[in-house]
């Protein structure tokens, strides 16, 4: 029998973005308030439908640019500003996850340094950075006297998975440097770990671990006093992508 596309039920593919940054020493995620049904008025993760002429990575990069103005970091062009780290997170395909039709979502994790106030776009009526602990609190999320409600669709699960990916991956990889500007101090990097993990770390032990892996951090030759006190040495991320030995997350 010849292939007949109409014999199969239609379904759509979307990309959802877990966009994380560190603001005011807290791990925050980009949340948008939906301006249209379904779940109109509820907070959700940014994202949208994959267009017919783009692959998944292109769709995620486009949505990221539309929601934040960020472009994706291109490892092949290290001399340019490093943009946002973007990686595929997981695929979500519960038949009932979207009341409109069968929708499969391919979620992506995006990380970038302290970002400005976001702008709402598409079907979003509002957008803001919110601490992940508030977005994931039991019962849901609301602000400024709004009714508390869970995130739309299955976005609470997607956000939880994205946060856990970031928390576990910074133990052994250079992912934490994606939260930093191109040049940063060891103290600034330590505060990223503290914000992502939600714990306080010993400054001396942390310095020893991140500078003990050859090529993990590379001195730039400069210093800064932007954190106050004595001038602190500036570093950039080196070519080593693995932290050896890994920095295990403290138990809390």
JSON list of C-alpha atoms in Angstrom, two decimals:
[
{"chain": "A", "resi": 1, "resn": "UNK", "atom": "CA", "xyz": [0.00, 0.00, 0.00]},
{"chain": "A", "resi": 2, "resn": "UNK", "atom": "CA", "xyz": [1.32, 3.51, -0.83]},
{"chain": "A", "resi": 3, "resn": "UNK", "atom": "CA", "xyz": [2.03, 5.82, 2.08]},
{"chain": "A", "resi": 4, "resn": "UNK", "atom": "CA", "xyz": [-1.00, 8.00, 2.90]},
{"chain": "A", "resi": 5, "resn": "UNK", "atom": "CA", "xyz": [-0.19, 10.83, 5.36]},
{"chain": "A", "resi": 6, "resn": "UNK", "atom": "CA", "xyz": [-3.90, 11.48, 5.96]},
{"chain": "A", "resi": 7, "resn": "UNK", "atom": "CA", "xyz": [-4.23, 8.01, 7.47]},
{"chain": "A", "resi": 8, "resn": "UNK", "atom": "CA", "xyz": [-2.28, 9.16, 10.53]},
{"chain": "A", "resi": 9, "resn": "UNK", "atom": "CA", "xyz": [-3.52, 11.60, 13.15]},
{"chain": "A", "resi": 10, "resn": "UNK", "atom": "CA", "xyz": [-1.84, 15.00, 12.91]},
{"chain": "A", "resi": 11, "resn": "UNK", "atom": "CA", "xyz": [0.50, 16.24, 15.62]},
{"chain": "A", "resi": 12, "resn": "UNK", "atom": "CA", "xyz": [2.76, 19.21, 16.14]},
{"chain": "A", "resi": 13, "resn": "UNK", "atom": "CA", "xyz": [6.29, 19.68, 17.43]},
{"chain": "A", "resi": 14, "resn": "UNK", "atom": "CA", "xyz": [7.29, 22.55, 19.70]},
{"chain": "A", "resi": 15, "resn": "UNK", "atom": "CA", "xyz": [10.43, 23.69, 21.47]},
{"chain": "A", "resi": 16, "resn": "UNK", "atom": "CA", "xyz": [10.28, 24.87, 25.08]},
{"chain": "A", "resi": 17, "resn": "UNK", "atom": "CA", "xyz": [13.14, 26.76, 26.69]},
{"chain": "A", "resi": 18, "resn": "UNK", "atom": "CA", "xyz": [14.47, 26.53, 30.22]},
{"chain": "A", "resi": 19, "resn": "UNK", "atom": "CA", "xyz": [16.42, 29.81, 30.22]},
{"chain": "A", "resi": 20, "resn": "UNK", "atom": "CA", "xyz": [18.48, 30.14, 33.39]},
{"chain": "A", "resi": 21, "resn": "UNK", "atom": "CA", "xyz": [20.57, 33.02, 34.68]},
{"chain": "A", "resi": 22, "resn": "UNK", "atom": "CA", "xyz": [21.85, 34.28, 38.03]},
{"chain": "A", "resi": 23, "resn": "UNK", "atom": "CA", "xyz": [20.28, 37.52, 39.24]},
{"chain": "A", "resi": 24, "resn": "UNK", "atom": "CA", "xyz": [20.84, 39.03, 42.68]},
{"chain": "A", "resi": 25, "resn": "UNK", "atom": "CA", "xyz": [22.69, 35.86, 43.76]},
{"chain": "A", "resi": 26, "resn": "UNK", "atom": "CA", "xyz": [19.69, 33.64, 42.94]},
{"chain": "A", "resi": 27, "resn": "UNK", "atom": "CA", "xyz": [19.12, 31.13, 40.15]},
{"chain": "A", "resi": 28, "resn": "UNK", "atom": "CA", "xyz": [16.32, 32.51, 38.02]},
{"chain": "A", "resi": 29, "resn": "UNK", "atom": "CA", "xyz": [14.34, 31.25, 35.03]},
{"chain": "A", "resi": 30, "resn": "UNK", "atom": "CA", "xyz": [12.55, 33.16, 32.31]},
{"chain": "A", "resi": 31, "resn": "UNK", "atom": "CA", "xyz": [8.77, 32.91, 32.71]},
{"chain": "A", "resi": 32, "resn": "UNK", "atom": "CA", "xyz": [6.11, 34.28, 30.38]},
{"chain": "A", "resi": 33, "resn": "UNK", "atom": "CA", "xyz": [2.46, 34.87, 31.08]},
{"chain": "A", "resi": 34, "resn": "UNK", "atom": "CA", "xyz": [0.30, 33.32, 28.39]},
{"chain": "A", "resi": 35, "resn": "UNK", "atom": "CA", "xyz": [-1.91, 35.82, 26.58]},
{"chain": "A", "resi": 36, "resn": "UNK", "atom": "CA", "xyz": [-4.00, 33.27, 24.69]},
{"chain": "A", "resi": 37, "resn": "UNK", "atom": "CA", "xyz": [-5.72, 29.93, 25.39]},
{"chain": "A", "resi": 38, "resn": "UNK", "atom": "CA", "xyz": [-4.97, 27.33, 26.48]},
{"chain": "A", "resi": 39, "resn": "UNK", "atom": "CA", "xyz": [-3.96, 28.29, 30.02]},
{"chain": "A", "resi": 40, "resn": "UNK", "atom": "CA", "xyz": [-4.51, 31.97, 29.29]},
{"chain": "A", "resi": 41, "resn": "UNK", "atom": "CA", "xyz": [-3.17, 34.10, 32.13]},
{"chain": "A", "resi": 42, "resn": "UNK", "atom": "CA", "xyz": [-0.97, 31.30, 33.54]},
{"chain": "A", "resi": 43, "resn": "UNK", "atom": "CA", "xyz": [2.81, 31.50, 33.70]},
{"chain": "A", "resi": 44, "resn": "UNK", "atom": "CA", "xyz": [4.80, 29.22, 31.41]},
{"chain": "A", "resi": 45, "resn": "UNK", "atom": "CA", "xyz": [8.20, 28.64, 29.88]},
{"chain": "A", "resi": 46, "resn": "UNK", "atom": "CA", "xyz": [8.97, 30.45, 26.62]},
{"chain": "A", "resi": 47, "resn": "UNK", "atom": "CA", "xyz": [8.77, 28.44, 23.43]},
{"chain": "A", "resi": 48, "resn": "UNK", "atom": "CA", "xyz": [6.78, 27.88, 20.28]},
{"chain": "A", "resi": 49, "resn": "UNK", "atom": "CA", "xyz": [5.99, 25.66, 17.33]},
{"chain": "A", "resi": 50, "resn": "UNK", "atom": "CA", "xyz": [8.76, 24.40, 15.05]},
{"chain": "A", "resi": 51, "resn": "UNK", "atom": "CA", "xyz": [8.41, 25.89, 11.60]},
{"chain": "A", "resi": 52, "resn": "UNK", "atom": "CA", "xyz": [8.31, 23.70, 8.50]},
{"chain": "A", "resi": 53, "resn": "UNK", "atom": "CA", "xyz": [11.65, 24.99, 7.21]},
{"chain": "A", "resi": 54, "resn": "UNK", "atom": "CA", "xyz": [13.77, 24.69, 10.40]},
{"chain": "A", "resi": 55, "resn": "UNK", "atom": "CA", "xyz": [15.29, 21.93, 12.46]},
{"chain": "A", "resi": 56, "resn": "UNK", "atom": "CA", "xyz": [15.03, 21.71, 16.23]},
{"chain": "A", "resi": 57, "resn": "UNK", "atom": "CA", "xyz": [18.25, 23.58, 16.98]},
{"chain": "A", "resi": 58, "resn": "UNK", "atom": "CA", "xyz": [17.25, 26.41, 14.65]},
{"chain": "A", "resi": 59, "resn": "UNK", "atom": "CA", "xyz": [13.81, 26.64, 16.23]},
{"chain": "A", "resi": 60, "resn": "UNK", "atom": "CA", "xyz": [15.28, 26.78, 19.74]},
{"chain": "A", "resi": 61, "resn": "UNK", "atom": "CA", "xyz": [17.82, 29.43, 18.71]},
{"chain": "A", "resi": 62, "resn": "UNK", "atom": "CA", "xyz": [15.07, 31.50, 17.06]},
{"chain": "A", "resi": 63, "resn": "UNK", "atom": "CA", "xyz": [12.81, 31.32, 20.10]},
{"chain": "A", "resi": 64, "resn": "UNK", "atom": "CA", "xyz": [15.73, 32.25, 22.34]},
{"chain": "A", "resi": 65, "resn": "UNK", "atom": "CA", "xyz": [16.51, 35.30, 20.21]},
{"chain": "A", "resi": 66, "resn": "UNK", "atom": "CA", "xyz": [12.85, 36.36, 20.09]},
{"chain": "A", "resi": 67, "resn": "UNK", "atom": "CA", "xyz": [12.37, 36.03, 23.85]},
{"chain": "A", "resi": 68, "resn": "UNK", "atom": "CA", "xyz": [15.71, 37.35, 25.14]},
{"chain": "A", "resi": 69, "resn": "UNK", "atom": "CA", "xyz": [17.59, 38.95, 22.24]},
{"chain": "A", "resi": 70, "resn": "UNK", "atom": "CA", "xyz": [20.38, 36.41, 22.81]},
{"chain": "A", "resi": 71, "resn": "UNK", "atom": "CA", "xyz": [22.18, 34.54, 20.09]},
{"chain": "A", "resi": 72, "resn": "UNK", "atom": "CA", "xyz": [23.59, 31.08, 20.66]},
{"chain": "A", "resi": 73, "resn": "UNK", "atom": "CA", "xyz": [27.29, 30.70, 21.42]},
{"chain": "A", "resi": 74, "resn": "UNK", "atom": "CA", "xyz": [29.27, 29.38, 18.45]},
{"chain": "A", "resi": 75, "resn": "UNK", "atom": "CA", "xyz": [32.34, 27.42, 19.67]},
{"chain": "A", "resi": 76, "resn": "UNK", "atom": "CA", "xyz": [33.90, 27.86, 16.24]},
{"chain": "A", "resi": 77, "resn": "UNK", "atom": "CA", "xyz": [34.10, 31.64, 16.78]},
{"chain": "A", "resi": 78, "resn": "UNK", "atom": "CA", "xyz": [35.64, 32.06, 20.27]},
{"chain": "A", "resi": 79, "resn": "UNK", "atom": "CA", "xyz": [36.81, 35.60, 19.56]},
{"chain": "A", "resi": 80, "resn": "UNK", "atom": "CA", "xyz": [33.25, 36.89, 19.49]},
{"chain": "A", "resi": 81, "resn": "UNK", "atom": "CA", "xyz": [31.18, 37.38, 22.63]},
{"chain": "A", "resi": 82, "resn": "UNK", "atom": "CA", "xyz": [30.24, 33.97, 23.91]},
{"chain": "A", "resi": 83, "resn": "UNK", "atom": "CA", "xyz": [26.46, 34.37, 23.68]},
{"chain": "A", "resi": 84, "resn": "UNK", "atom": "CA", "xyz": [24.22, 31.82, 25.34]},
{"chain": "A", "resi": 85, "resn": "UNK", "atom": "CA", "xyz": [24.91, 28.17, 25.97]},
{"chain": "A", "resi": 86, "resn": "UNK", "atom": "CA", "xyz": [22.11, 26.07, 24.43]},
{"chain": "A", "resi": 87, "resn": "UNK", "atom": "CA", "xyz": [21.70, 22.31, 24.66]},
{"chain": "A", "resi": 88, "resn": "UNK", "atom": "CA", "xyz": [18.88, 19.87, 24.13]},
{"chain": "A", "resi": 89, "resn": "UNK", "atom": "CA", "xyz": [17.33, 18.78, 27.43]},
{"chain": "A", "resi": 90, "resn": "UNK", "atom": "CA", "xyz": [14.65, 16.12, 26.86]},
{"chain": "A", "resi": 91, "resn": "UNK", "atom": "CA", "xyz": [11.54, 15.26, 24.86]},
{"chain": "A", "resi": 92, "resn": "UNK", "atom": "CA", "xyz": [8.05, 15.37, 26.35]},
{"chain": "A", "resi": 93, "resn": "UNK", "atom": "CA", "xyz": [5.23, 13.56, 24.59]},
{"chain": "A", "resi": 94, "resn": "UNK", "atom": "CA", "xyz": [2.36, 12.79, 26.96]},
{"chain": "A", "resi": 95, "resn": "UNK", "atom": "CA", "xyz": [-0.73, 12.61, 24.71]},
{"chain": "A", "resi": 96, "resn": "UNK", "atom": "CA", "xyz": [-2.63, 14.91, 27.07]},
{"chain": "A", "resi": 97, "resn": "UNK", "atom": "CA", "xyz": [0.07, 17.51, 27.71]},
{"chain": "A", "resi": 98, "resn": "UNK", "atom": "CA", "xyz": [-1.59, 20.03, 25.36]},
{"chain": "A", "resi": 99, "resn": "UNK", "atom": "CA", "xyz": [-5.41, 20.27, 25.17]},
{"chain": "A", "resi": 100, "resn": "UNK", "atom": "CA", "xyz": [-5.34, 21.58, 21.59]},
{"chain": "A", "resi": 101, "resn": "UNK", "atom": "CA", "xyz": [-3.93, 18.52, 19.87]},
{"chain": "A", "resi": 102, "resn": "UNK", "atom": "CA", "xyz": [-1.13, 15.98, 20.15]},
{"chain": "A", "resi": 103, "resn": "UNK", "atom": "CA", "xyz": [1.99, 18.07, 20.71]},
{"chain": "A", "resi": 104, "resn": "UNK", "atom": "CA", "xyz": [5.50, 16.73, 21.28]},
{"chain": "A", "resi": 105, "resn": "UNK", "atom": "CA", "xyz": [7.89, 19.20, 22.86]},
{"chain": "A", "resi": 106, "resn": "UNK", "atom": "CA", "xyz": [11.66, 19.06, 22.61]},
{"chain": "A", "resi": 107, "resn": "UNK", "atom": "CA", "xyz": [12.91, 21.11, 25.54]},
{"chain": "A", "resi": 108, "resn": "UNK", "atom": "CA", "xyz": [16.22, 22.95, 25.51]},
{"chain": "A", "resi": 109, "resn": "UNK", "atom": "CA", "xyz": [18.34, 24.36, 28.32]},
{"chain": "A", "resi": 110, "resn": "UNK", "atom": "CA", "xyz": [19.81, 27.83, 27.80]},
{"chain": "A", "resi": 111, "resn": "UNK", "atom": "CA", "xyz": [22.31, 29.50, 30.15]},
{"chain": "A", "resi": 112, "resn": "UNK", "atom": "CA", "xyz": [23.69, 33.03, 30.04]},
{"chain": "A", "resi": 113, "resn": "UNK", "atom": "CA", "xyz": [25.19, 35.65, 32.38]},
{"chain": "A", "resi": 114, "resn": "UNK", "atom": "CA", "xyz": [23.07, 38.16, 34.29]},
{"chain": "A", "resi": 115, "resn": "UNK", "atom": "CA", "xyz": [20.47, 39.20, 31.73]},
{"chain": "A", "resi": 116, "resn": "UNK", "atom": "CA", "xyz": [18.38, 42.37, 31.39]},
{"chain": "A", "resi": 117, "resn": "UNK", "atom": "CA", "xyz": [14.63, 42.52, 31.86]},
{"chain": "A", "resi": 118, "resn": "UNK", "atom": "CA", "xyz": [12.99, 40.35, 29.20]},
{"chain": "A", "resi": 119, "resn": "UNK", "atom": "CA", "xyz": [10.41, 41.48, 26.67]},
{"chain": "A", "resi": 120, "resn": "UNK", "atom": "CA", "xyz": [7.19, 39.62, 26.01]},
{"chain": "A", "resi": 121, "resn": "UNK", "atom": "CA", "xyz": [6.62, 38.33, 22.49]},
{"chain": "A", "resi": 122, "resn": "UNK", "atom": "CA", "xyz": [4.39, 35.99, 20.53]},
{"chain": "A", "resi": 123, "resn": "UNK", "atom": "CA", "xyz": [1.38, 34.92, 22.55]},
{"chain": "A", "resi": 124, "resn": "UNK", "atom": "CA", "xyz": [2.90, 36.11, 25.84]},
{"chain": "A", "resi": 125, "resn": "UNK", "atom": "CA", "xyz": [1.37, 39.10, 27.60]},
{"chain": "A", "resi": 126, "resn": "UNK", "atom": "CA", "xyz": [4.17, 39.51, 30.12]},
{"chain": "A", "resi": 127, "resn": "UNK", "atom": "CA", "xyz": [7.64, 38.14, 30.80]},
{"chain": "A", "resi": 128, "resn": "UNK", "atom": "CA", "xyz": [9.92, 38.21, 33.82]},
{"chain": "A", "resi": 129, "resn": "UNK", "atom": "CA", "xyz": [12.81, 36.56, 35.59]},
{"chain": "A", "resi": 130, "resn": "UNK", "atom": "CA", "xyz": [11.67, 34.58, 38.62]},
{"chain": "A", "resi": 131, "resn": "UNK", "atom": "CA", "xyz": [13.65, 32.55, 41.16]},
{"chain": "A", "resi": 132, "resn": "UNK", "atom": "CA", "xyz": [13.31, 28.88, 40.28]},
{"chain": "A", "resi": 133, "resn": "UNK", "atom": "CA", "xyz": [12.39, 28.04, 43.86]},
{"chain": "A", "resi": 134, "resn": "UNK", "atom": "CA", "xyz": [9.33, 30.30, 43.55]},
{"chain": "A", "resi": 135, "resn": "UNK", "atom": "CA", "xyz": [8.30, 28.91, 40.17]},
{"chain": "A", "resi": 136, "resn": "UNK", "atom": "CA", "xyz": [8.54, 25.34, 41.47]},
{"chain": "A", "resi": 137, "resn": "UNK", "atom": "CA", "xyz": [6.99, 25.85, 44.89]},
{"chain": "A", "resi": 138, "resn": "UNK", "atom": "CA", "xyz": [4.17, 23.51, 45.84]},
{"chain": "A", "resi": 139, "resn": "UNK", "atom": "CA", "xyz": [0.81, 24.88, 44.76]},
{"chain": "A", "resi": 140, "resn": "UNK", "atom": "CA", "xyz": [2.18, 26.96, 41.92]},
{"chain": "A", "resi": 141, "resn": "UNK", "atom": "CA", "xyz": [3.38, 30.48, 41.26]},
{"chain": "A", "resi": 142, "resn": "UNK", "atom": "CA", "xyz": [1.83, 33.94, 41.39]},
{"chain": "A", "resi": 143, "resn": "UNK", "atom": "CA", "xyz": [3.10, 37.47, 41.89]},
{"chain": "A", "resi": 144, "resn": "UNK", "atom": "CA", "xyz": [1.81, 40.87, 42.99]},
{"chain": "A", "resi": 145, "resn": "UNK", "atom": "CA", "xyz": [-1.41, 39.50, 44.41]},
{"chain": "A", "resi": 146, "resn": "UNK", "atom": "CA", "xyz": [-2.10, 37.14, 41.50]},
{"chain": "A", "resi": 147, "resn": "UNK", "atom": "CA", "xyz": [-3.83, 33.82, 42.13]},
{"chain": "A", "resi": 148, "resn": "UNK", "atom": "CA", "xyz": [-1.29, 31.08, 42.69]},
{"chain": "A", "resi": 149, "resn": "UNK", "atom": "CA", "xyz": [-1.41, 28.40, 39.97]},
{"chain": "A", "resi": 150, "resn": "UNK", "atom": "CA", "xyz": [0.93, 25.75, 38.57]},
{"chain": "A", "resi": 151, "resn": "UNK", "atom": "CA", "xyz": [2.91, 26.54, 35.44]},
{"chain": "A", "resi": 152, "resn": "UNK", "atom": "CA", "xyz": [1.02, 25.85, 32.20]},
{"chain": "A", "resi": 153, "resn": "UNK", "atom": "CA", "xyz": [1.20, 22.50, 30.40]},
{"chain": "A", "resi": 154, "resn": "UNK", "atom": "CA", "xyz": [3.88, 20.25, 31.92]},
{"chain": "A", "resi": 155, "resn": "UNK", "atom": "CA", "xyz": [6.31, 23.14, 32.26]},
{"chain": "A", "resi": 156, "resn": "UNK", "atom": "CA", "xyz": [6.90, 22.59, 35.98]},
{"chain": "A", "resi": 157, "resn": "UNK", "atom": "CA", "xyz": [8.36, 19.18, 35.17]},
{"chain": "A", "resi": 158, "resn": "UNK", "atom": "CA", "xyz": [10.41, 20.58, 32.28]},
{"chain": "A", "resi": 159, "resn": "UNK", "atom": "CA", "xyz": [11.77, 23.38, 34.48]},
{"chain": "A", "resi": 160, "resn": "UNK", "atom": "CA", "xyz": [12.58, 20.94, 37.28]},
{"chain": "A", "resi": 161, "resn": "UNK", "atom": "CA", "xyz": [14.46, 18.71, 34.84]},
{"chain": "A", "resi": 162, "resn": "UNK", "atom": "CA", "xyz": [16.38, 21.67, 33.44]},
{"chain": "A", "resi": 163, "resn": "UNK", "atom": "CA", "xyz": [17.40, 22.92, 36.87]},
{"chain": "A", "resi": 164, "resn": "UNK", "atom": "CA", "xyz": [18.56, 19.46, 37.90]},
{"chain": "A", "resi": 165, "resn": "UNK", "atom": "CA", "xyz": [20.56, 19.16, 34.64]},
{"chain": "A", "resi": 166, "resn": "UNK", "atom": "CA", "xyz": [22.37, 22.42, 35.45]},
{"chain": "A", "resi": 167, "resn": "UNK", "atom": "CA", "xyz": [22.94, 21.49, 39.10]},
{"chain": "A", "resi": 168, "resn": "UNK", "atom": "CA", "xyz": [24.41, 18.09, 38.29]},
{"chain": "A", "resi": 169, "resn": "UNK", "atom": "CA", "xyz": [26.43, 19.13, 35.25]},
{"chain": "A", "resi": 170, "resn": "UNK", "atom": "CA", "xyz": [28.39, 21.90, 36.97]},
{"chain": "A", "resi": 171, "resn": "UNK", "atom": "CA", "xyz": [29.85, 19.25, 39.28]},
{"chain": "A", "resi": 172, "resn": "UNK", "atom": "CA", "xyz": [32.12, 17.91, 36.55]},
{"chain": "A", "resi": 173, "resn": "UNK", "atom": "CA", "xyz": [31.97, 20.26, 33.56]},
{"chain": "A", "resi": 174, "resn": "UNK", "atom": "CA", "xyz": [32.69, 23.88, 32.67]},
{"chain": "A", "resi": 175, "resn": "UNK", "atom": "CA", "xyz": [28.95, 24.65, 32.37]},
{"chain": "A", "resi": 176, "resn": "UNK", "atom": "CA", "xyz": [29.04, 27.09, 35.30]},
{"chain": "A", "resi": 177, "resn": "UNK", "atom": "CA", "xyz": [31.22, 29.46, 33.28]},
{"chain": "A", "resi": 178, "resn": "UNK", "atom": "CA", "xyz": [28.24, 29.95, 30.92]},
{"chain": "A", "resi": 179, "resn": "UNK", "atom": "CA", "xyz": [26.67, 32.00, 33.73]},
{"chain": "A", "resi": 180, "resn": "UNK", "atom": "CA", "xyz": [29.71, 34.30, 33.82]},
{"chain": "A", "resi": 181, "resn": "UNK", "atom": "CA", "xyz": [30.85, 37.16, 31.60]},
{"chain": "A", "resi": 182, "resn": "UNK", "atom": "CA", "xyz": [33.82, 36.48, 29.30]},
{"chain": "A", "resi": 183, "resn": "UNK", "atom": "CA", "xyz": [36.22, 37.55, 32.08]},
{"chain": "A", "resi": 184, "resn": "UNK", "atom": "CA", "xyz": [35.40, 36.75, 35.70]},
{"chain": "A", "resi": 185, "resn": "UNK", "atom": "CA", "xyz": [36.95, 36.22, 39.10]},
{"chain": "A", "resi": 186, "resn": "UNK", "atom": "CA", "xyz": [37.06, 32.98, 41.03]},
{"chain": "A", "resi": 187, "resn": "UNK", "atom": "CA", "xyz": [34.78, 34.63, 43.57]},
{"chain": "A", "resi": 188, "resn": "UNK", "atom": "CA", "xyz": [32.20, 35.41, 40.88]},
{"chain": "A", "resi": 189, "resn": "UNK", "atom": "CA", "xyz": [32.35, 31.82, 39.66]},
{"chain": "A", "resi": 190, "resn": "UNK", "atom": "CA", "xyz": [31.93, 30.58, 43.22]},
{"chain": "A", "resi": 191, "resn": "UNK", "atom": "CA", "xyz": [28.79, 32.68, 43.62]},
{"chain": "A", "resi": 192, "resn": "UNK", "atom": "CA", "xyz": [27.38, 31.00, 40.50]},
{"chain": "A", "resi": 193, "resn": "UNK", "atom": "CA", "xyz": [27.86, 27.60, 42.11]},
{"chain": "A", "resi": 194, "resn": "UNK", "atom": "CA", "xyz": [26.29, 28.87, 45.32]},
{"chain": "A", "resi": 195, "resn": "UNK", "atom": "CA", "xyz": [23.26, 30.27, 43.46]},
{"chain": "A", "resi": 196, "resn": "UNK", "atom": "CA", "xyz": [22.72, 27.14, 41.36]},
{"chain": "A", "resi": 197, "resn": "UNK", "atom": "CA", "xyz": [23.16, 24.75, 44.27]},
{"chain": "A", "resi": 198, "resn": "UNK", "atom": "CA", "xyz": [21.60, 26.98, 46.93]},
{"chain": "A", "resi": 199, "resn": "UNK", "atom": "CA", "xyz": [24.48, 26.45, 49.38]},
{"chain": "A", "resi": 200, "resn": "UNK", "atom": "CA", "xyz": [27.47, 28.39, 50.72]},
{"chain": "A", "resi": 201, "resn": "UNK", "atom": "CA", "xyz": [30.91, 27.12, 49.70]},
{"chain": "A", "resi": 202, "resn": "UNK", "atom": "CA", "xyz": [34.28, 27.53, 51.38]},
{"chain": "A", "resi": 203, "resn": "UNK", "atom": "CA", "xyz": [36.15, 30.14, 49.29]},
{"chain": "A", "resi": 204, "resn": "UNK", "atom": "CA", "xyz": [39.61, 28.64, 49.82]},
{"chain": "A", "resi": 205, "resn": "UNK", "atom": "CA", "xyz": [38.63, 25.07, 48.93]},
{"chain": "A", "resi": 206, "resn": "UNK", "atom": "CA", "xyz": [36.68, 26.29, 45.91]},
{"chain": "A", "resi": 207, "resn": "UNK", "atom": "CA", "xyz": [39.65, 28.31, 44.62]},
{"chain": "A", "resi": 208, "resn": "UNK", "atom": "CA", "xyz": [41.93, 25.30, 44.99]},
{"chain": "A", "resi": 209, "resn": "UNK", "atom": "CA", "xyz": [39.57, 23.00, 43.08]},
{"chain": "A", "resi": 210, "resn": "UNK", "atom": "CA", "xyz": [38.77, 25.22, 40.09]},
{"chain": "A", "resi": 211, "resn": "UNK", "atom": "CA", "xyz": [42.38, 26.32, 39.62]},
{"chain": "A", "resi": 212, "resn": "UNK", "atom": "CA", "xyz": [43.76, 22.81, 40.16]},
{"chain": "A", "resi": 213, "resn": "UNK", "atom": "CA", "xyz": [42.58, 21.41, 36.81]},
{"chain": "A", "resi": 214, "resn": "UNK", "atom": "CA", "xyz": [45.01, 22.50, 34.08]},
{"chain": "A", "resi": 215, "resn": "UNK", "atom": "CA", "xyz": [43.27, 24.51, 31.39]},
{"chain": "A", "resi": 216, "resn": "UNK", "atom": "CA", "xyz": [39.97, 24.80, 33.24]},
{"chain": "A", "resi": 217, "resn": "UNK", "atom": "CA", "xyz": [40.50, 28.50, 34.04]},
{"chain": "A", "resi": 218, "resn": "UNK", "atom": "CA", "xyz": [43.01, 30.66, 32.21]},
{"chain": "A", "resi": 219, "resn": "UNK", "atom": "CA", "xyz": [44.34, 33.91, 33.74]},
{"chain": "A", "resi": 220, "resn": "UNK", "atom": "CA", "xyz": [43.72, 36.93, 31.52]},
{"chain": "A", "resi": 221, "resn": "UNK", "atom": "CA", "xyz": [46.46, 39.01, 33.13]},
{"chain": "A", "resi": 222, "resn": "UNK", "atom": "CA", "xyz": [43.98, 41.59, 34.39]},
{"chain": "A", "resi": 223, "resn": "UNK", "atom": "CA", "xyz": [42.40, 42.38, 37.74]},
{"chain": "A", "resi": 224, "resn": "UNK", "atom": "CA", "xyz": [39.18, 43.98, 38.91]},
{"chain": "A", "resi": 225, "resn": "UNK", "atom": "CA", "xyz": [37.77, 45.67, 42.01]},
{"chain": "A", "resi": 226, "resn": "UNK", "atom": "CA", "xyz": [34.11, 45.46, 40.89]},
{"chain": "A", "resi": 227, "resn": "UNK", "atom": "CA", "xyz": [33.32, 43.22, 43.85]},
{"chain": "A", "resi": 228, "resn": "UNK", "atom": "CA", "xyz": [34.97, 45.66, 46.28]},
{"chain": "A", "resi": 229, "resn": "UNK", "atom": "CA", "xyz": [38.06, 45.12, 48.37]},
{"chain": "A", "resi": 230, "resn": "UNK", "atom": "CA", "xyz": [41.47, 44.24, 46.99]},
{"chain": "A", "resi": 231, "resn": "UNK", "atom": "CA", "xyz": [41.99, 43.71, 43.23]},
{"chain": "A", "resi": 232, "resn": "UNK", "atom": "CA", "xyz": [41.00, 40.17, 42.20]},
{"chain": "A", "resi": 233, "resn": "UNK", "atom": "CA", "xyz": [42.58, 38.22, 39.37]},
{"chain": "A", "resi": 234, "resn": "UNK", "atom": "CA", "xyz": [40.49, 37.81, 36.22]},
{"chain": "A", "resi": 235, "resn": "UNK", "atom": "CA", "xyz": [40.10, 34.50, 34.42]},
{"chain": "A", "resi": 236, "resn": "UNK", "atom": "CA", "xyz": [38.35, 33.16, 31.33]},
{"chain": "A", "resi": 237, "resn": "UNK", "atom": "CA", "xyz": [37.11, 29.67, 30.59]},
{"chain": "A", "resi": 238, "resn": "UNK", "atom": "CA", "xyz": [39.90, 27.50, 29.22]},
{"chain": "A", "resi": 239, "resn": "UNK", "atom": "CA", "xyz": [39.88, 24.61, 26.81]},
{"chain": "A", "resi": 240, "resn": "UNK", "atom": "CA", "xyz": [39.36, 21.96, 29.50]},
{"chain": "A", "resi": 241, "resn": "UNK", "atom": "CA", "xyz": [35.68, 21.07, 29.64]},
{"chain": "A", "resi": 242, "resn": "UNK", "atom": "CA", "xyz": [35.89, 18.60, 32.54]},
{"chain": "A", "resi": 243, "resn": "UNK", "atom": "CA", "xyz": [36.68, 19.41, 36.15]},
{"chain": "A", "resi": 244, "resn": "UNK", "atom": "CA", "xyz": [38.95, 16.68, 37.52]},
{"chain": "A", "resi": 245, "resn": "UNK", "atom": "CA", "xyz": [38.38, 15.72, 40.24]},
{"chain": "A", "resi": 246, "resn": "UNK", "atom": "CA", "xyz": [34.72, 16.80, 40.10]},
{"chain": "A", "resi": 247, "resn": "UNK", "atom": "CA", "xyz": [33.32, 19.24, 42.64]},
{"chain": "A", "resi": 248, "resn": "UNK", "atom": "CA", "xyz": [30.56, 17.24, 44.26]},
{"chain": "A", "resi": 249, "resn": "UNK", "atom": "CA", "xyz": [27.41, 19.08, 45.31]},
{"chain": "A", "resi": 250, "resn": "UNK", "atom": "CA", "xyz": [27.17, 19.41, 49.09]},
{"chain": "A", "resi": 251, "resn": "UNK", "atom": "CA", "xyz": [24.29, 17.58, 50.70]},
{"chain": "A", "resi": 252, "resn": "UNK", "atom": "CA", "xyz": [21.64, 19.96, 52.08]}
]
